[in-house]
PDB file of C-alpha atoms and ligand atoms in Angstrom:
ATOM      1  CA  UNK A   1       0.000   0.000   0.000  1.00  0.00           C
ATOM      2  CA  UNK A   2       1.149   3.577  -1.111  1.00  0.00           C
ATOM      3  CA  UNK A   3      -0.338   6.346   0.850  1.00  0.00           C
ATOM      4  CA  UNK A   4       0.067   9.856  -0.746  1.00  0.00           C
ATOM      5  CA  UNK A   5      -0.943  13.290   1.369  1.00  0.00           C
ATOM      6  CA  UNK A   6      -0.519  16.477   1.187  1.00  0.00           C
ATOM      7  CA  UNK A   7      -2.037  20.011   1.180  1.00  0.00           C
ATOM      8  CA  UNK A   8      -5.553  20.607  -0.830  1.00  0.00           C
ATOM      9  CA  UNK A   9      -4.505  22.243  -3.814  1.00  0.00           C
ATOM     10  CA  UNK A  10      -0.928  20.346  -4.342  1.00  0.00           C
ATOM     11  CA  UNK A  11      -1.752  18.258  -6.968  1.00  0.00           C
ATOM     12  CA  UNK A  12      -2.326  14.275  -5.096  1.00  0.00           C
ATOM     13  CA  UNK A  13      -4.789  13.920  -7.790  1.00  0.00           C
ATOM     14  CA  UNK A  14      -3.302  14.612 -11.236  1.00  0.00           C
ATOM     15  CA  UNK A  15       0.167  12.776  -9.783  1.00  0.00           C
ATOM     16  CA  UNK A  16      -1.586   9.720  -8.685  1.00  0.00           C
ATOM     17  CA  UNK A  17      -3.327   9.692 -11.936  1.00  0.00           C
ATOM     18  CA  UNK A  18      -0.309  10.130 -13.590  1.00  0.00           C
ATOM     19  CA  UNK A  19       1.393   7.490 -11.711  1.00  0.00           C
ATOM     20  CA  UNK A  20      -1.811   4.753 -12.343  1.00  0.00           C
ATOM     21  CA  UNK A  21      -1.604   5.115 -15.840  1.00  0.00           C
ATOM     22  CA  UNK A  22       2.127   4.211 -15.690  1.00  0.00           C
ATOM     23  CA  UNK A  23       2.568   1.752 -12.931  1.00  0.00           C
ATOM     24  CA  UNK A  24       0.982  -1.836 -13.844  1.00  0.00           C
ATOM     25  CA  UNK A  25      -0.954  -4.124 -10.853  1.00  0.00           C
ATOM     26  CA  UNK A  26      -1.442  -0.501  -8.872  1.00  0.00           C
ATOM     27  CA  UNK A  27      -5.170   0.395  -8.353  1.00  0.00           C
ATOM     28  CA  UNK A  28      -6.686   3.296  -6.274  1.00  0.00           C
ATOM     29  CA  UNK A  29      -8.530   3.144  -3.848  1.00  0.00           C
ATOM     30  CA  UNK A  30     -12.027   4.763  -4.037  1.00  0.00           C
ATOM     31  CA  UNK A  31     -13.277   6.485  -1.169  1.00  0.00           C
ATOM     32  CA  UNK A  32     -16.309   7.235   0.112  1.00  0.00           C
ATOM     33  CA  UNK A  33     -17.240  10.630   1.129  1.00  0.00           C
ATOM     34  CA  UNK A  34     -20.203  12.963   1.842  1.00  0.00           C
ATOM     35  CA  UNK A  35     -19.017  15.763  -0.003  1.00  0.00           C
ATOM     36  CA  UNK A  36     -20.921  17.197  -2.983  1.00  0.00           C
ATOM     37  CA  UNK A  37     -19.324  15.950  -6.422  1.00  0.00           C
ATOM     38  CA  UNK A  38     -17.560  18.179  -8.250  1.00  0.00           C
ATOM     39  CA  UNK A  39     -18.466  19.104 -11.999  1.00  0.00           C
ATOM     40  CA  UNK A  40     -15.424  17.396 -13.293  1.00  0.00           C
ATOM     41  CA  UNK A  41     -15.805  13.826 -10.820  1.00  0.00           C
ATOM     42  CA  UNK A  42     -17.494  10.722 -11.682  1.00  0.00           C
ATOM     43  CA  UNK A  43     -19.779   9.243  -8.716  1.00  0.00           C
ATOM     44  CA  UNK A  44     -17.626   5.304  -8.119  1.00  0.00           C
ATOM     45  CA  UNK A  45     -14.515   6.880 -10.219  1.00  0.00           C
ATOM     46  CA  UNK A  46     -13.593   9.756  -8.331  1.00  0.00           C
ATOM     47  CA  UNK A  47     -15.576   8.623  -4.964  1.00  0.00           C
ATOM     48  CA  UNK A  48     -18.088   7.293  -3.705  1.00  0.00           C
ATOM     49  CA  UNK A  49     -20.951  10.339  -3.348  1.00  0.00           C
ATOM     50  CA  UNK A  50     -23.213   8.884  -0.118  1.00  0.00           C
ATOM     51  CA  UNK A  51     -25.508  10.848   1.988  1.00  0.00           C
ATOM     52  CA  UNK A  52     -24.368  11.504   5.645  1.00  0.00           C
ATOM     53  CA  UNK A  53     -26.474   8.636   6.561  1.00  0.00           C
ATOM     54  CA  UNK A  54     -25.076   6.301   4.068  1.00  0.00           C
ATOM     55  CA  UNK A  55     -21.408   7.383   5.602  1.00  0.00           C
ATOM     56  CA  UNK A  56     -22.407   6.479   9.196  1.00  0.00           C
ATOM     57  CA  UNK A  57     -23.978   3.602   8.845  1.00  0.00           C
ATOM     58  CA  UNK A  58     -20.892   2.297   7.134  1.00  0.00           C
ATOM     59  CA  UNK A  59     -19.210   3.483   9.924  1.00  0.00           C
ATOM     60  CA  UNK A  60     -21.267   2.095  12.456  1.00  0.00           C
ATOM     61  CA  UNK A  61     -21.170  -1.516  10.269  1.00  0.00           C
ATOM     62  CA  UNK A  62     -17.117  -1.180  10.750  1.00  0.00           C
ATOM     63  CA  UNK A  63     -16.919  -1.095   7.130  1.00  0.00           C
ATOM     64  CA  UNK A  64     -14.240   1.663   6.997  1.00  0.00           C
ATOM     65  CA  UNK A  65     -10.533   0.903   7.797  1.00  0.00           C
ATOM     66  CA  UNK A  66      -9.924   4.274   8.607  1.00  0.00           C
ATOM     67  CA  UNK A  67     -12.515   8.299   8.015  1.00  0.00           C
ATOM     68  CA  UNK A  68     -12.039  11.261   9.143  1.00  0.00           C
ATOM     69  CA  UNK A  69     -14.177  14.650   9.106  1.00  0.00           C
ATOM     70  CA  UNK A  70     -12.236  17.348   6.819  1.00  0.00           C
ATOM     71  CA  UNK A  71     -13.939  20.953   6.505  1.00  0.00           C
ATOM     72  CA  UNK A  72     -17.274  19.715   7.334  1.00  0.00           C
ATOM     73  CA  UNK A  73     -17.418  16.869   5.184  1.00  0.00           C
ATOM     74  CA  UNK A  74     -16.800  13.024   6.090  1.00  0.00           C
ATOM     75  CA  UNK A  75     -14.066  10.890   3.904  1.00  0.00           C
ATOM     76  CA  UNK A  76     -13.307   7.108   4.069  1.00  0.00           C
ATOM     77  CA  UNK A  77     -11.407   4.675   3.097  1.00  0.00           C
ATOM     78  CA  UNK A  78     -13.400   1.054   2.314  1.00  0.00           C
ATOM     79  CA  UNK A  79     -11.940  -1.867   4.480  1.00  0.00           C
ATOM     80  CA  UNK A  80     -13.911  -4.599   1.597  1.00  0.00           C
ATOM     81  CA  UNK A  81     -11.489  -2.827  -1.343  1.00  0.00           C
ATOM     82  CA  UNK A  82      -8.536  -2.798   0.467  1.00  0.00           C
ATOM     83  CA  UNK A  83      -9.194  -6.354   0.977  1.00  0.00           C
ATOM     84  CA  UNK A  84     -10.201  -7.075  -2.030  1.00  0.00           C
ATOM     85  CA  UNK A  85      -7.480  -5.884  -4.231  1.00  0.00           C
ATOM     86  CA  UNK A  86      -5.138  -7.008  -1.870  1.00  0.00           C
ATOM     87  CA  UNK A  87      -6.168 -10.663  -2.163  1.00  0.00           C
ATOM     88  CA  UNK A  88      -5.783  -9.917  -5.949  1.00  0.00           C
ATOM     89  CA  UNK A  89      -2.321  -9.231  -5.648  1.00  0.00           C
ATOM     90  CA  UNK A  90      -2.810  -5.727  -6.388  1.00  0.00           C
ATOM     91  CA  UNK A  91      -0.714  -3.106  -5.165  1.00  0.00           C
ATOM     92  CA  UNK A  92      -2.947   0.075  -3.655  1.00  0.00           C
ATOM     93  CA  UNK A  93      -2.708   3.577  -3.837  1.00  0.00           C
ATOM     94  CA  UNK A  94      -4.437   6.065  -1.338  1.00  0.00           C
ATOM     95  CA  UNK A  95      -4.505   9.969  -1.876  1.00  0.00           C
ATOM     96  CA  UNK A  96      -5.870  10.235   1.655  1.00  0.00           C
ATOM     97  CA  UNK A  97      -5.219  13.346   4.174  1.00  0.00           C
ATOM     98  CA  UNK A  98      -2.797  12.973   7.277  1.00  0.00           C
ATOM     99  CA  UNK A  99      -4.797  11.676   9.900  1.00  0.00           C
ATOM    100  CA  UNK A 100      -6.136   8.968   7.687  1.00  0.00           C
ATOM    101  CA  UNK A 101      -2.795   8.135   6.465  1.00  0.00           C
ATOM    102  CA  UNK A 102      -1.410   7.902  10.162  1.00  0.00           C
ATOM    103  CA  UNK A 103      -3.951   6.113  11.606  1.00  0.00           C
ATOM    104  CA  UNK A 104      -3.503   3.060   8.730  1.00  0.00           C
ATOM    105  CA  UNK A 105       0.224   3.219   8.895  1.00  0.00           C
ATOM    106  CA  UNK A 106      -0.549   2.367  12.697  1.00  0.00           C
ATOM    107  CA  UNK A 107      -3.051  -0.439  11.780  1.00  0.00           C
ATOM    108  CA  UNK A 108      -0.393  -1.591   8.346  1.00  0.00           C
ATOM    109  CA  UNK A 109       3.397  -0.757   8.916  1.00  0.00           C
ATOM    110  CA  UNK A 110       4.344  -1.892   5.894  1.00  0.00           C
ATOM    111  CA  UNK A 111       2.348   1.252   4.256  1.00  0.00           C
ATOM    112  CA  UNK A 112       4.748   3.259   2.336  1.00  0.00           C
ATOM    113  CA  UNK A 113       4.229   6.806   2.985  1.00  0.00           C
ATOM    114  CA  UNK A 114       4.476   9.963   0.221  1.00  0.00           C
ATOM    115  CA  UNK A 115       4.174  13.612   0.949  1.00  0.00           C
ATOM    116  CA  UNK A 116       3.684  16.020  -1.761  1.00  0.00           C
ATOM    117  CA  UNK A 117       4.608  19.493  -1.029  1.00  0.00           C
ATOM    118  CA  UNK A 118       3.693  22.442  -2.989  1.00  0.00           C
ATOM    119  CA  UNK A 119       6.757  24.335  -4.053  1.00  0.00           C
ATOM    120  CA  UNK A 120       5.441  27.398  -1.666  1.00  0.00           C
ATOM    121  CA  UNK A 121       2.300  28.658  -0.058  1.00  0.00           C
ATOM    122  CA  UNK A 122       1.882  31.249  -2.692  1.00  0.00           C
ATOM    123  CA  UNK A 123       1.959  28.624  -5.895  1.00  0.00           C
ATOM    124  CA  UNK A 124      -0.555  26.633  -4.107  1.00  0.00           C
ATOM    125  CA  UNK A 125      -2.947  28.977  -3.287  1.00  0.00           C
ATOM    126  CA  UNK A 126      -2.646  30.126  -7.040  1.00  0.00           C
ATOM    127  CA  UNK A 127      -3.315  26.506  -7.848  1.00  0.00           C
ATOM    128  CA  UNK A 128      -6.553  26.057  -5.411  1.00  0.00           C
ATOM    129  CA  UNK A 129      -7.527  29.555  -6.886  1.00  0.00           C
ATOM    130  CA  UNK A 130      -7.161  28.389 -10.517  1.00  0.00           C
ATOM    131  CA  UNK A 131      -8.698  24.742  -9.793  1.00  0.00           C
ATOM    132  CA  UNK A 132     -12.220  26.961  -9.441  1.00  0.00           C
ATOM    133  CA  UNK A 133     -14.251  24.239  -6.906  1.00  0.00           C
ATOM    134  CA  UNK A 134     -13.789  26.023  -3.563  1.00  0.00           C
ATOM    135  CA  UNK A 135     -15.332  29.601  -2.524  1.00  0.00           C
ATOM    136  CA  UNK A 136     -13.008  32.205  -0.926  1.00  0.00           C
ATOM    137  CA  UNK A 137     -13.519  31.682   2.445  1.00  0.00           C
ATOM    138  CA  UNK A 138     -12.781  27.829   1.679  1.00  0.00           C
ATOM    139  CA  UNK A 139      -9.594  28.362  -0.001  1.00  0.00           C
ATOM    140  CA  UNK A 140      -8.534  30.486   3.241  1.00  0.00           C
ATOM    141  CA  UNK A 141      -9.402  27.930   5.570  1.00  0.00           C
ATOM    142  CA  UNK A 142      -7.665  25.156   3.342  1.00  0.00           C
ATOM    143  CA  UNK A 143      -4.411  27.070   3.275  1.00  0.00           C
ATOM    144  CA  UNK A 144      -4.474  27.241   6.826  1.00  0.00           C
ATOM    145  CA  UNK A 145      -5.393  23.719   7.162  1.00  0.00           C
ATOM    146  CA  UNK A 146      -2.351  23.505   4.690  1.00  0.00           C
ATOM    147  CA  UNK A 147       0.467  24.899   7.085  1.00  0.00           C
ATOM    148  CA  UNK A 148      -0.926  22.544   9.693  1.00  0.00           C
ATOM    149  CA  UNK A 149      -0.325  19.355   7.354  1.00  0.00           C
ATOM    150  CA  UNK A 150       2.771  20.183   6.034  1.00  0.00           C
ATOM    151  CA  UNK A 151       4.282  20.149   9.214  1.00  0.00           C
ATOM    152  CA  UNK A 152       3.154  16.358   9.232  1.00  0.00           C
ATOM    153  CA  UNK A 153       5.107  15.687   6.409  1.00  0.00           C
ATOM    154  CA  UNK A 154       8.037  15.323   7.984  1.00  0.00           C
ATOM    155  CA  UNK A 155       6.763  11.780   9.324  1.00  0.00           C
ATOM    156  CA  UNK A 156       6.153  10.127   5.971  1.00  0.00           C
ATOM    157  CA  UNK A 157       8.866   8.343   4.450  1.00  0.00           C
ATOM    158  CA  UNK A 158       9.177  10.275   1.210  1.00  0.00           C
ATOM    159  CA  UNK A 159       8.800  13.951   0.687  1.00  0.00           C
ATOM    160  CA  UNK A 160       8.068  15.247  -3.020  1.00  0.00           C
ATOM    161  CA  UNK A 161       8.065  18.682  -3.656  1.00  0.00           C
ATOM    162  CA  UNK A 162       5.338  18.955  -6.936  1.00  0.00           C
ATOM    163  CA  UNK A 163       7.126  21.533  -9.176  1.00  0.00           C
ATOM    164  CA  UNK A 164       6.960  20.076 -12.227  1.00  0.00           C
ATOM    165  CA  UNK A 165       4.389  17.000 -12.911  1.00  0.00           C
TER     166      UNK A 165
HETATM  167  P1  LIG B 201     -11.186  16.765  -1.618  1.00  0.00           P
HETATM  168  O1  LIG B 201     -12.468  17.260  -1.039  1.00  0.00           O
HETATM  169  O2  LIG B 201     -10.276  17.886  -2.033  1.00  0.00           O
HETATM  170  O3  LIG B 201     -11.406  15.735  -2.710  1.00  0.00           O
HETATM  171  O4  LIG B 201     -10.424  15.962  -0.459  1.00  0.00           O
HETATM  172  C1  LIG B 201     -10.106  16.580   0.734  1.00  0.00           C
HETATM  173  C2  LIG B 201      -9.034  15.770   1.441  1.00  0.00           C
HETATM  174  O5  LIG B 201      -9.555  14.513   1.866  1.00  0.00           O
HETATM  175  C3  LIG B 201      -7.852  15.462   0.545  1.00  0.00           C
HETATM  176  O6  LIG B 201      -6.660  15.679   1.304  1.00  0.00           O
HETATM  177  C4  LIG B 201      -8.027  13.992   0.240  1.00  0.00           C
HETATM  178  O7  LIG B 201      -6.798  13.343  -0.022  1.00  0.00           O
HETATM  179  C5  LIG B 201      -8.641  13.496   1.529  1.00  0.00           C
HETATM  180  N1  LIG B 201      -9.331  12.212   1.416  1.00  0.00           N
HETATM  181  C6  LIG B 201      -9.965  11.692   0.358  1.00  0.00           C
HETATM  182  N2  LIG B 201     -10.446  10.477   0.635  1.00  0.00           N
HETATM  183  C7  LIG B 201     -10.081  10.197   1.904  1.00  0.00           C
HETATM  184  C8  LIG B 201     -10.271   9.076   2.773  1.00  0.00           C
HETATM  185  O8  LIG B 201     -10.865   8.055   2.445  1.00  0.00           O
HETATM  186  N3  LIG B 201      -9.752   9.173   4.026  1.00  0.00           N
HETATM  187  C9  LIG B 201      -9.070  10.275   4.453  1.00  0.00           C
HETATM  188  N4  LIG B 201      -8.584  10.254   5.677  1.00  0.00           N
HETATM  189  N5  LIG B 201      -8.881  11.342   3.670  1.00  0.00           N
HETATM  190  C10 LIG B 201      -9.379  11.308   2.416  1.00  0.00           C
END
């Protein structure tokens, strides 16, 4: 298992894409969350879109290895797909925030951890600005989330800085 995290905005999506379509046997894992889809995600591709309800009775069922709340929405990782793609010999790749990521390195050592940096707090909130899907106020409260996380990074076992895709 692969676990990349790293500020909103820094680009965990397009590299992890990038990475999938290069890297045979490596599958993401699709998360569930209770955020609204965005006009460029695909309900089962991008996540799984569930009603708050939907999310807590899958918590409440044990059903998620590991969720967390993040700016008012709820995000989880499925226990049956890790499983699953496990058993198929698959390796796994999570784009998952810190807390998530540390609390399944506790629960799986073996995870290998990746943290992507943005190559300063001015280029990402450029890049969050540019990206269009968050309102003003969210952007400020994501950059300040952002500081917060990146202070994490020092615990993972890689540290990328995403200048250049
Ligand atoms: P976004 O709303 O921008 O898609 O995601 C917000 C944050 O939640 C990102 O840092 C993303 O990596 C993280 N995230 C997505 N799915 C999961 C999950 O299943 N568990 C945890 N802990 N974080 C997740």
């Amino acid at each position: 298992m692969f676990v990349v995290s790293g500020p909103s905005g820094t680009g965990k999506t397009s590299l992890c894409a990038e990475v999938l379509k290069k890297v045979s046997g490596l599958v993401r894992s699709v998360s569930y969350t209770t955020r609204p889809l965005r006009l460029n995600e695909k309900d089962g591709l991008d996540y799984h879109f569930v009603t708050y309800e939907g999310f807590w009775d899958k918590v409440e069922r044990e059903e998620l290895v590991e969720w967390v709340e993040y700016h008012g929405h709820f995000y989880g990782t499925s226990q049956e797909v890790l499983k699953r793609e496990l058993a198929w010999g698959k390796d796994l790749l999570l784009a998952i925030e810190t807390q998530g990521a540390q609390k399944l390195k506790s629960r799986f050592p073996d995870v290998i951890s990746v943290f992507l940096l943005p190559p300063s707090l001015e280029v990402l909130e450029e890049r969050l600005k540019k990206r269009n899907t968050e309102t003003g106020e969210e952007i400020e409260t994501r950059l300040a989330q952002a500081e917060q996380e990146i202070r994490l990074g020092a615990q993972y076992e890689y540290v990328i800085v995403n200048d250049e895709l």
